[in-house]
Tab-separated table of C-alpha atoms in Angstrom:
chain	number	residue	atom	x	y	z
X	1	MET	CA	6.826	-30.034	-9.740
X	2	GLU	CA	7.894	-30.075	-5.666
X	3	THR	CA	5.269	-31.776	-2.914
X	4	ASN	CA	5.610	-29.314	-0.960
X	5	ILE	CA	5.332	-25.131	-0.127
X	6	SER	CA	8.498	-25.256	2.763
X	7	PHE	CA	8.729	-22.122	5.133
X	8	LYS	CA	11.854	-21.756	3.795
X	9	GLN	CA	10.649	-21.332	0.164
X	10	ILE	CA	7.963	-18.495	1.385
X	11	ASN	CA	10.138	-16.578	3.610
X	12	LYS	CA	13.542	-16.417	0.623
X	13	LEU	CA	10.552	-14.259	-0.706
X	14	ALA	CA	8.091	-13.040	1.659
X	15	ILE	CA	10.989	-11.327	3.587
X	16	PRO	CA	12.759	-9.610	0.621
X	17	ALA	CA	8.959	-8.351	0.113
X	18	LEU	CA	8.730	-7.407	3.737
X	19	ILE	CA	11.322	-5.153	3.328
X	20	SER	CA	11.022	-3.601	-0.343
X	21	GLY	CA	6.617	-3.028	0.795
X	22	VAL	CA	7.833	-0.755	3.652
X	23	SER	CA	9.351	1.534	1.603
X	24	GLU	CA	6.490	3.644	0.701
X	25	PRO	CA	5.026	3.752	4.432
X	26	ILE	CA	8.407	4.136	5.263
X	27	LEU	CA	8.944	7.386	3.532
X	28	SER	CA	5.084	9.633	5.007
X	29	LEU	CA	5.625	8.029	8.233
X	30	THR	CA	9.753	9.978	8.199
X	31	ASP	CA	7.401	12.919	6.039
X	32	ALA	CA	5.819	12.292	9.579
X	33	ALA	CA	8.565	12.173	12.501
X	34	ILE	CA	9.770	14.981	10.953
X	35	VAL	CA	7.743	17.679	11.000
X	36	GLY	CA	5.964	16.422	13.967
X	37	HIS	CA	8.980	17.999	15.584
X	38	VAL	CA	9.625	21.713	13.357
X	39	SER	CA	10.067	24.325	16.073
X	40	VAL	CA	6.748	26.160	14.402
X	41	ASN	CA	2.982	25.127	13.477
X	42	ALA	CA	4.247	21.045	14.475
X	43	THR	CA	0.278	19.637	14.951
X	44	GLU	CA	0.015	21.516	11.427
X	45	SER	CA	1.933	20.640	9.478
X	46	LEU	CA	1.582	17.133	11.536
X	47	ALA	CA	-2.080	16.992	10.519
X	48	ALA	CA	-0.937	18.362	6.600
X	49	VAL	CA	1.092	15.363	6.190
X	50	GLY	CA	-1.603	13.024	7.408
X	51	ILE	CA	-3.633	14.160	4.462
X	52	VAL	CA	-1.445	14.740	1.840
X	53	THR	CA	-0.242	11.085	2.413
X	54	THR	CA	-4.199	9.684	2.185
X	55	PHE	CA	-4.913	11.370	-1.010
X	56	MET	CA	-1.177	10.812	-1.951
X	57	SER	CA	-1.975	6.646	-0.636
X	58	MET	CA	-5.392	6.795	-3.350
X	59	LEU	CA	-3.456	8.081	-6.369
X	60	ILE	CA	-1.066	5.549	-5.702
X	61	TRP	CA	-3.421	2.390	-5.143
X	62	VAL	CA	-5.499	3.034	-7.712
X	63	LEU	CA	-2.728	3.097	-10.347
X	64	GLY	CA	-0.257	1.751	-8.499
X	65	GLN	CA	-2.016	-1.945	-9.242
X	66	THR	CA	-0.354	-3.287	-12.502
X	67	ARG	CA	1.820	-4.689	-9.490
X	68	SER	CA	-0.594	-7.093	-9.035
X	69	ALA	CA	-2.042	-8.130	-12.636
X	70	ILE	CA	1.647	-7.353	-13.899
X	71	SER	CA	3.354	-10.028	-10.952
X	72	SER	CA	0.406	-12.374	-11.617
X	73	ILE	CA	0.279	-12.844	-15.394
X	74	VAL	CA	4.552	-13.294	-15.330
X	75	SER	CA	4.132	-15.777	-12.143
X	76	GLN	CA	1.880	-18.026	-14.314
X	77	TYR	CA	3.471	-18.020	-17.400
X	78	VAL	CA	6.609	-18.311	-15.397
X	79	GLY	CA	4.791	-21.453	-13.911
X	80	ALA	CA	3.862	-22.451	-17.397
X	81	ASN	CA	6.912	-22.001	-18.672
X	82	GLN	CA	6.450	-20.204	-21.585
X	83	LEU	CA	7.938	-16.619	-20.316
X	84	ASP	CA	8.616	-15.641	-23.931
X	85	LYS	CA	5.029	-15.424	-24.814
X	86	ILE	CA	4.903	-12.093	-22.451
X	87	LYS	CA	8.306	-10.725	-22.318
X	88	ASN	CA	7.269	-7.621	-23.863
X	89	LEU	CA	4.224	-6.628	-21.511
X	90	PRO	CA	6.056	-5.514	-18.535
X	91	SER	CA	7.530	-2.380	-20.626
X	92	GLN	CA	3.919	-1.646	-22.703
X	93	ALA	CA	2.529	-2.000	-19.126
X	94	ILE	CA	5.380	0.125	-17.186
X	95	PHE	CA	4.734	3.193	-20.284
X	96	PHE	CA	1.190	2.866	-20.263
X	97	ILE	CA	1.438	3.960	-16.127
X	98	THR	CA	3.351	6.586	-16.277
X	99	SER	CA	2.019	7.774	-19.276
X	100	LEU	CA	-1.823	8.157	-16.974
X	101	SER	CA	0.449	9.287	-14.013
X	102	LEU	CA	1.925	12.058	-15.773
X	103	LEU	CA	-1.652	12.665	-17.405
X	104	ILE	CA	-3.079	12.901	-13.156
X	105	ILE	CA	-0.107	16.077	-12.743
X	106	VAL	CA	-1.587	17.896	-14.812
X	107	CYS	CA	-5.154	17.567	-13.762
X	108	THR	CA	-4.546	18.194	-10.259
X	109	TYR	CA	-2.049	20.879	-10.155
X	110	PRO	CA	-3.880	24.002	-10.564
X	111	PHE	CA	-6.511	22.086	-8.274
X	112	ALA	CA	-5.022	21.205	-4.853
X	113	LYS	CA	-6.687	24.275	-2.814
X	114	TYR	CA	-9.590	22.337	-3.859
X	115	ILE	CA	-8.940	18.996	-3.249
X	116	PHE	CA	-7.860	18.553	-0.240
X	117	LYS	CA	-10.630	21.378	1.287
X	118	LEU	CA	-12.357	18.346	0.254
X	119	TYR	CA	-10.907	16.966	3.363
X	120	ASN	CA	-11.683	20.065	5.437
X	121	ALA	CA	-8.771	21.704	5.305
X	122	SER	CA	-8.660	25.044	6.539
X	123	GLY	CA	-6.164	27.674	7.081
X	124	ILE	CA	-2.080	27.036	7.813
X	125	ILE	CA	-3.952	22.754	7.609
X	126	LEU	CA	-4.518	23.773	3.921
X	127	ASP	CA	-1.132	25.876	3.130
X	128	TYR	CA	0.594	23.364	4.318
X	129	SER	CA	-1.217	20.823	2.783
X	130	VAL	CA	-0.921	22.722	-0.690
X	131	ASP	CA	2.400	23.806	0.046
X	132	TYR	CA	3.652	19.357	0.371
X	133	TYR	CA	1.772	18.377	-2.465
X	134	LEU	CA	2.871	20.369	-4.552
X	135	ILE	CA	6.152	19.702	-4.317
X	136	ARG	CA	5.142	15.393	-3.160
X	137	VAL	CA	4.028	14.831	-6.652
X	138	LEU	CA	6.178	15.735	-8.952
X	139	GLY	CA	8.027	11.921	-7.685
X	140	PHE	CA	4.206	9.755	-8.515
X	141	PRO	CA	5.851	9.397	-12.327
X	142	PHE	CA	8.827	8.073	-10.598
X	143	THR	CA	7.141	6.008	-8.068
X	144	LEU	CA	4.833	4.108	-10.590
X	145	PHE	CA	7.580	3.094	-12.682
X	146	THR	CA	9.591	1.264	-9.817
X	147	ILE	CA	6.269	0.238	-8.697
X	148	ALA	CA	5.303	-1.544	-12.146
X	149	VAL	CA	9.298	-2.806	-12.385
X	150	PHE	CA	8.637	-4.628	-8.821
X	151	GLY	CA	5.670	-6.436	-10.433
X	152	THR	CA	8.146	-7.664	-12.536
X	153	PHE	CA	10.433	-9.331	-10.336
X	154	ARG	CA	7.979	-11.103	-8.672
X	155	GLY	CA	6.114	-12.607	-11.435
X	156	LEU	CA	9.835	-13.937	-11.582
X	157	GLN	CA	9.877	-14.701	-8.482
X	158	ASN	CA	12.399	-12.415	-7.277
X	159	THR	CA	11.904	-9.995	-4.332
X	160	PHE	CA	15.407	-9.422	-4.166
X	161	TYR	CA	16.757	-6.480	-6.059
X	162	PRO	CA	12.785	-5.260	-5.345
X	163	MET	CA	14.200	-5.246	-1.380
X	164	VAL	CA	17.996	-3.744	-1.995
X	165	ILE	CA	16.408	-0.821	-4.384
X	166	ALA	CA	13.423	-0.004	-1.166
X	167	ILE	CA	16.734	-0.282	1.420
X	168	ILE	CA	18.418	2.621	-0.533
X	169	GLY	CA	15.406	4.440	-1.621
X	170	ALA	CA	13.887	4.726	2.628
X	171	LEU	CA	17.570	5.156	3.673
X	172	ALA	CA	17.962	8.737	0.783
X	173	ASN	CA	14.758	9.798	1.947
X	174	ILE	CA	15.253	9.712	6.354
X	175	VAL	CA	18.720	11.528	5.303
X	176	LEU	CA	17.442	14.015	2.873
X	177	ASP	CA	14.300	14.995	5.797
X	178	ILE	CA	16.684	15.626	8.216
X	179	ILE	CA	18.463	18.120	6.319
X	180	LEU	CA	16.009	19.356	4.605
X	181	VAL	CA	14.010	19.907	6.986
X	182	TYR	CA	15.831	21.079	10.122
X	183	GLY	CA	18.956	22.785	7.181
X	184	ILE	CA	21.871	22.894	7.981
X	185	SER	CA	24.052	25.537	9.170
X	186	GLY	CA	25.984	27.940	7.225
X	187	TYR	CA	24.884	25.686	4.335
X	188	ILE	CA	21.222	24.293	3.313
X	189	LEU	CA	17.989	27.045	5.124
X	190	PRO	CA	15.975	24.371	6.769
X	191	MET	CA	12.782	24.087	5.036
X	192	ASP	CA	9.954	22.584	7.083
X	193	ILE	CA	7.323	21.041	5.409
X	194	LYS	CA	8.023	21.912	2.438
X	195	GLY	CA	11.697	19.924	3.286
X	196	ALA	CA	10.184	17.191	3.861
X	197	ALA	CA	8.514	16.665	0.054
X	198	TYR	CA	11.793	17.572	-2.031
X	199	ALA	CA	13.895	14.765	0.132
X	200	SER	CA	10.274	12.547	-0.866
X	201	VAL	CA	10.120	13.287	-4.860
X	202	VAL	CA	14.671	12.618	-4.416
X	203	ALA	CA	14.373	9.222	-3.440
X	204	GLN	CA	11.355	8.566	-5.432
X	205	LEU	CA	13.804	8.751	-8.221
X	206	ILE	CA	16.570	7.210	-6.737
X	207	MET	CA	14.610	4.026	-6.729
X	208	ALA	CA	13.392	4.561	-10.089
X	209	LEU	CA	16.930	5.183	-11.746
X	210	LEU	CA	17.649	1.894	-9.607
X	211	SER	CA	14.532	-0.467	-10.452
X	212	ALA	CA	15.858	0.382	-14.167
X	213	TRP	CA	19.092	-0.703	-13.993
X	214	PHE	CA	18.674	-3.784	-11.703
X	215	LEU	CA	15.214	-4.423	-14.533
X	216	LEU	CA	17.839	-4.309	-17.385
X	217	LYS	CA	21.049	-5.561	-16.148
X	218	LYS	CA	19.566	-8.973	-14.211
X	219	THR	CA	17.163	-10.569	-16.424
X	220	VAL	CA	15.547	-10.444	-20.031
X	221	ILE	CA	12.320	-7.600	-20.012
X	222	PRO	CA	13.279	-5.204	-22.000
X	223	LEU	CA	11.975	-1.554	-20.810
X	224	LYS	CA	11.918	-0.725	-24.475
X	225	ILE	CA	8.409	-0.580	-25.884
X	226	SER	CA	8.087	-2.888	-29.058
X	227	PHE	CA	4.747	-3.476	-30.994
X	228	PRO	CA	2.536	-4.747	-31.624
X	229	LEU	CA	0.229	-5.074	-28.441
X	230	ASN	CA	1.322	-8.235	-26.271
X	231	LYS	CA	-1.721	-10.747	-26.637
X	232	GLU	CA	-2.227	-10.551	-23.043
X	233	MET	CA	-2.772	-6.624	-22.516
X	234	SER	CA	-6.513	-7.087	-22.729
X	235	ARG	CA	-6.527	-9.339	-19.734
X	236	PHE	CA	-3.667	-7.108	-18.012
X	237	SER	CA	-6.281	-3.658	-19.190
X	238	LEU	CA	-9.883	-5.704	-17.533
X	239	MET	CA	-8.048	-6.848	-14.214
X	240	ILE	CA	-6.244	-2.719	-14.458
X	241	LEU	CA	-9.665	-1.564	-14.469
X	242	ASN	CA	-11.154	-4.281	-11.848
X	243	LEU	CA	-8.878	-3.149	-9.459
X	244	PHE	CA	-9.250	0.731	-9.930
X	245	VAL	CA	-12.780	-0.083	-9.112
X	246	ARG	CA	-11.829	-1.884	-6.097
X	247	THR	CA	-9.234	0.948	-5.129
X	248	ILE	CA	-11.496	3.403	-5.780
X	249	ALA	CA	-13.815	2.305	-3.053
X	250	LEU	CA	-10.334	1.604	-0.791
X	251	ASN	CA	-10.319	4.857	-0.983
X	252	VAL	CA	-13.834	6.130	0.392
X	253	THR	CA	-12.583	4.255	2.976
X	254	LEU	CA	-9.607	6.636	3.842
X	255	TYR	CA	-11.545	9.840	2.702
X	256	TYR	CA	-14.174	9.552	4.576
X	257	ALA	CA	-11.129	8.318	7.520
X	258	SER	CA	-9.470	11.448	6.669
X	259	ALA	CA	-11.960	13.655	6.962
X	260	PHE	CA	-14.404	13.158	9.446
X	261	ALA	CA	-10.799	13.070	11.496
X	262	THR	CA	-10.349	16.919	9.870
X	263	SER	CA	-13.761	17.752	11.212
X	264	TYR	CA	-13.033	16.910	15.042
X	265	GLY	CA	-10.096	19.438	14.603
X	266	PRO	CA	-5.864	19.717	14.389
X	267	ALA	CA	-5.448	17.517	17.782
X	268	TYR	CA	-7.056	14.574	16.144
X	269	ILE	CA	-6.434	14.990	12.124
X	270	ALA	CA	-2.840	14.846	13.902
X	271	ALA	CA	-3.667	11.500	15.830
X	272	TYR	CA	-5.219	10.302	13.103
X	273	THR	CA	-2.108	10.823	11.514
X	274	ILE	CA	0.039	9.036	13.587
X	275	ALA	CA	-3.119	5.576	13.793
X	276	ILE	CA	-3.572	5.388	10.583
X	277	ASN	CA	0.221	5.795	9.462
X	278	LEU	CA	1.288	2.816	12.005
X	279	TRP	CA	-2.185	0.715	10.239
X	280	PHE	CA	-0.022	0.708	6.729
X	281	LEU	CA	3.510	0.057	8.348
X	282	GLY	CA	1.044	-2.909	9.880
X	283	ALA	CA	-0.130	-3.433	6.607
X	284	PHE	CA	3.217	-3.533	4.498
X	285	ILE	CA	4.750	-5.482	7.009
X	286	VAL	CA	1.829	-8.104	6.723
X	287	ASP	CA	1.761	-7.670	3.119
X	288	GLY	CA	5.086	-9.598	2.654
X	289	TYR	CA	3.578	-12.794	2.920
X	290	ALA	CA	0.707	-11.887	1.119
X	291	SER	CA	3.364	-11.536	-2.043
X	292	ALA	CA	4.891	-14.530	-1.478
X	293	GLY	CA	0.702	-15.598	-1.626
X	294	ASN	CA	0.483	-13.703	-5.073
X	295	ILE	CA	4.225	-14.462	-5.913
X	296	LEU	CA	3.608	-18.470	-6.064
X	297	SER	CA	-0.273	-18.567	-6.414
X	298	GLY	CA	0.472	-17.496	-9.451
X	299	LYS	CA	2.829	-19.711	-10.718
X	300	LEU	CA	0.997	-22.422	-9.023
X	301	PHE	CA	-2.006	-21.924	-11.004
X	302	GLY	CA	-0.789	-21.947	-14.127
X	303	ALA	CA	1.142	-25.418	-13.355
X	304	LYS	CA	-2.226	-26.870	-12.692
X	305	ALA	CA	-0.730	-27.376	-9.289
X	306	TYR	CA	-3.501	-27.471	-7.116
X	307	GLY	CA	-2.588	-29.180	-3.956
X	308	LEU	CA	-0.112	-26.849	-3.154
X	309	LEU	CA	-1.805	-24.517	-3.375
X	310	LEU	CA	-4.301	-25.145	-1.320
X	311	LYS	CA	-1.550	-26.313	1.076
X	312	LEU	CA	0.628	-23.210	0.600
X	313	SER	CA	-3.291	-20.521	1.745
X	314	ASN	CA	-3.105	-22.985	4.639
X	315	LYS	CA	0.821	-22.216	5.831
X	316	LEU	CA	-0.048	-18.043	4.876
X	317	ILE	CA	-3.097	-18.303	7.588
X	318	LYS	CA	-0.878	-19.237	10.485
X	319	TYR	CA	2.176	-17.519	8.889
X	320	GLY	CA	0.101	-14.357	9.000
X	321	LEU	CA	-1.505	-15.126	12.187
X	322	ILE	CA	0.997	-15.312	13.756
X	323	ILE	CA	2.888	-12.204	12.214
X	324	GLY	CA	0.023	-10.039	13.548
X	325	VAL	CA	-0.344	-11.211	16.983
X	326	VAL	CA	3.424	-10.872	17.210
X	327	LEU	CA	2.734	-6.698	16.178
X	328	ALA	CA	-0.155	-6.267	18.664
X	329	VAL	CA	1.935	-7.422	21.705
X	330	LEU	CA	4.863	-5.518	20.608
X	331	GLY	CA	2.614	-2.481	20.475
X	332	SER	CA	1.447	-3.169	23.879
X	333	LEU	CA	4.269	-3.680	24.955
X	334	PHE	CA	5.471	-0.116	23.967
X	335	TYR	CA	1.582	1.732	24.056
X	336	PHE	CA	2.647	4.976	25.838
X	337	SER	CA	6.202	5.812	24.242
X	338	ILE	CA	5.214	5.228	20.176
X	339	GLY	CA	3.130	8.254	19.720
X	340	SER	CA	5.292	10.682	21.426
X	341	ILE	CA	7.792	9.347	18.550
X	342	PHE	CA	6.141	11.315	15.934
X	343	THR	CA	4.745	14.353	17.639
X	344	LYS	CA	5.230	15.979	21.805
X	345	GLU	CA	1.906	17.391	21.682
X	346	PRO	CA	-0.415	16.095	24.924
X	347	GLU	CA	-3.023	16.532	23.733
X	348	VAL	CA	-2.118	14.761	20.097
X	349	LEU	CA	-0.952	12.070	21.869
X	350	LYS	CA	-3.863	12.014	24.884
X	351	GLN	CA	-5.877	11.382	21.640
X	352	PHE	CA	-3.619	8.625	20.113
X	353	ASN	CA	-3.670	6.658	23.115
X	354	ALA	CA	-7.172	6.664	23.387
X	355	VAL	CA	-7.227	5.001	19.814
X	356	PHE	CA	-4.111	2.899	19.075
X	357	TRP	CA	-4.912	-0.715	20.940
X	358	LEU	CA	-8.208	-0.635	17.815
X	359	VAL	CA	-5.070	-0.262	15.979
X	360	LEU	CA	-3.209	-3.123	18.017
X	361	VAL	CA	-6.323	-5.440	18.342
X	362	MET	CA	-6.548	-5.164	14.459
X	363	GLN	CA	-3.333	-7.063	13.493
X	364	PRO	CA	-4.153	-11.008	13.322
X	365	LEU	CA	-7.624	-9.476	11.158
X	366	CYS	CA	-6.051	-7.952	8.770
X	367	THR	CA	-2.901	-10.786	8.606
X	368	LEU	CA	-5.736	-12.768	6.962
X	369	ALA	CA	-7.577	-10.466	5.284
X	370	PHE	CA	-4.000	-9.481	2.782
X	371	ILE	CA	-2.567	-12.043	2.829
X	372	PHE	CA	-5.842	-13.407	1.008
X	373	ASP	CA	-5.818	-10.609	-1.063
X	374	GLY	CA	-2.453	-11.338	-3.039
X	375	ILE	CA	-3.410	-14.862	-3.383
X	376	PHE	CA	-6.528	-14.184	-4.859
X	377	LYS	CA	-4.512	-11.000	-6.778
X	378	GLY	CA	-1.873	-14.003	-8.024
X	379	LEU	CA	-5.139	-16.328	-9.367
X	380	GLY	CA	-5.704	-12.764	-11.568
X	381	LYS	CA	-9.210	-13.412	-9.913
X	382	MET	CA	-9.594	-10.046	-9.703
X	383	LYS	CA	-13.067	-9.280	-10.137
X	384	TYR	CA	-14.249	-10.908	-6.862
X	385	LEU	CA	-11.625	-8.617	-4.962
X	386	ARG	CA	-13.462	-5.741	-6.982
X	387	ASN	CA	-17.346	-7.013	-5.401
X	388	VAL	CA	-15.642	-8.022	-1.759
X	389	LEU	CA	-14.280	-4.705	-1.170
X	390	LEU	CA	-17.044	-3.059	-2.870
X	391	PHE	CA	-19.453	-4.987	-0.237
X	392	SER	CA	-16.926	-4.552	2.395
X	393	THR	CA	-16.788	-0.526	1.877
X	394	PHE	CA	-20.603	0.849	1.635
X	395	ILE	CA	-22.068	-1.680	3.211
X	396	VAL	CA	-20.005	-2.487	5.975
X	397	PHE	CA	-17.865	1.069	6.548
X	398	ILE	CA	-19.310	3.415	6.072
X	399	PRO	CA	-23.263	2.830	7.450
X	400	ILE	CA	-21.560	1.887	10.713
X	401	LEU	CA	-18.937	5.142	10.556
X	402	PHE	CA	-21.784	7.501	10.216
X	403	TRP	CA	-23.626	5.269	12.911
X	404	LEU	CA	-20.609	6.176	15.433
X	405	ASP	CA	-19.696	9.014	14.275
X	406	GLY	CA	-23.868	9.878	15.259
X	407	LEU	CA	-23.423	8.288	18.908
X	408	GLY	CA	-19.562	10.853	19.663
X	409	TYR	CA	-17.378	8.585	19.445
X	410	LYS	CA	-15.423	10.566	17.026
X	411	LEU	CA	-12.213	8.691	16.220
X	412	HIS	CA	-13.091	5.811	17.947
X	413	ALA	CA	-15.748	5.257	15.276
X	414	ILE	CA	-13.421	5.447	12.614
X	415	PHE	CA	-11.687	2.711	14.197
X	416	ILE	CA	-14.254	0.793	14.466
X	417	ALA	CA	-15.427	1.194	11.795
X	418	ILE	CA	-11.934	-0.141	9.854
X	419	THR	CA	-12.594	-3.043	11.817
X	420	PHE	CA	-15.050	-4.113	10.675
X	421	TRP	CA	-13.765	-3.049	7.009
X	422	VAL	CA	-11.647	-5.754	6.990
X	423	ILE	CA	-13.201	-7.519	8.599
X	424	ALA	CA	-15.811	-7.996	5.742
X	425	ARG	CA	-12.994	-8.385	3.696
X	426	GLY	CA	-11.127	-11.764	4.950
X	427	ILE	CA	-14.071	-13.654	5.589
X	428	PRO	CA	-15.282	-13.541	2.855
X	429	LEU	CA	-11.833	-14.100	0.546
X	430	ILE	CA	-11.023	-17.370	2.778
X	431	ILE	CA	-15.069	-18.707	1.916
X	432	ARG	CA	-14.343	-18.483	-2.494
X	433	PHE	CA	-11.082	-19.980	-1.730
X	434	ARG	CA	-11.708	-23.311	0.045
X	435	SER	CA	-15.204	-23.531	-2.352
X	436	LEU	CA	-13.122	-23.115	-5.700
X	437	PHE	CA	-10.192	-25.685	-5.160
X	438	VAL	CA	-11.052	-28.030	-2.911
X	439	PRO	CA	-13.540	-29.122	-5.106
X	440	LEU	CA	-10.510	-29.353	-8.127
X	441	ILE	CA	-8.719	-31.614	-5.415
X	442	GLU	CA	-11.511	-34.003	-3.937
X	443	ASN	CA	-12.160	-34.413	-7.815
X	444	LYS	CA	-8.269	-35.430	-8.349
């Protein structure tokens, strides 16, 4: 075992993971950017994409936790040099999660209109939301399949192939968005918001097919299900259960943020859509280093290399803070031009520019929370992650949101509450990590 974790080692995992991680927000950002410039009802179309994106993110984050659970278990077995013992686990996990995704479609499809009414959508925004969702959700099983395969690759200490898959998927989505939303004169009629949804589904299908091909051709992991169930399926299921509860709490935050923004009017939800998707983009960029933490911490924990684990956390803090500051500075330099990428509506731009500084201020804070989030997932400490998010959501975020909303702060209330929510997520994880591993190193 090495005596140090180099910057090169971390970046070898982090940079490809960073690129592959932004694939999902790029799908949503591309849809938002394209439909935000359609000739008819651009503001309403943009608002609808924002509402559906929030709900879809909830579904993906709830069920997409298989990536972290698979990655944690596989990486620990890689660290212990016992990969053969869990070779059949990924296929069983993938079958379980994709089957569940089909159940989600069956349960939500007939009730789409009622779901988006809960987000305060009405009128043409509600109609657009339903149209967009009923198409976009068809790509849900493909997305979860891809996420689970990505988790397997991460456990195997490989983020290169997921990066290749994500790049191809993102490029396909951009091209298809332009073709299907705007149409091609004489060949394809403009489909507006429905075209954006179809583009996302096709891109997700392409990524799923590529994921299956790379897994079968480049690894020893089979996709064919074999029985009996792997002995780690029980630990995997418990991880998923804790992450499920955790992600429900996370999406309570997103639900309240989206519902409050929608209640303020079309310009506010459109501005919120742009701001929160840029926040997601920043989060997924940092997720590259969170993923490196996830992958390496699981391997080091499996090998009982606690000193290296502590060194890894210190380096990731430094790199993450640098990234957060760079993102904030770049956002500041282009502060008044970023919003115009997504819309030309003056009122939407006014509301967006009024709160975008809060998104930028959050970036360094987010890096700490997300990096330690990744480390704890790699360690398999899902129960503690669950408890931290329950605290930050129900004790911190919701009371602050209701208080500031009552004072008339509107979008400022939402993003100030999210800022404190991020702080409440990061600090307890740092304290807990050091309390767990510093004594182990000192007692060696």
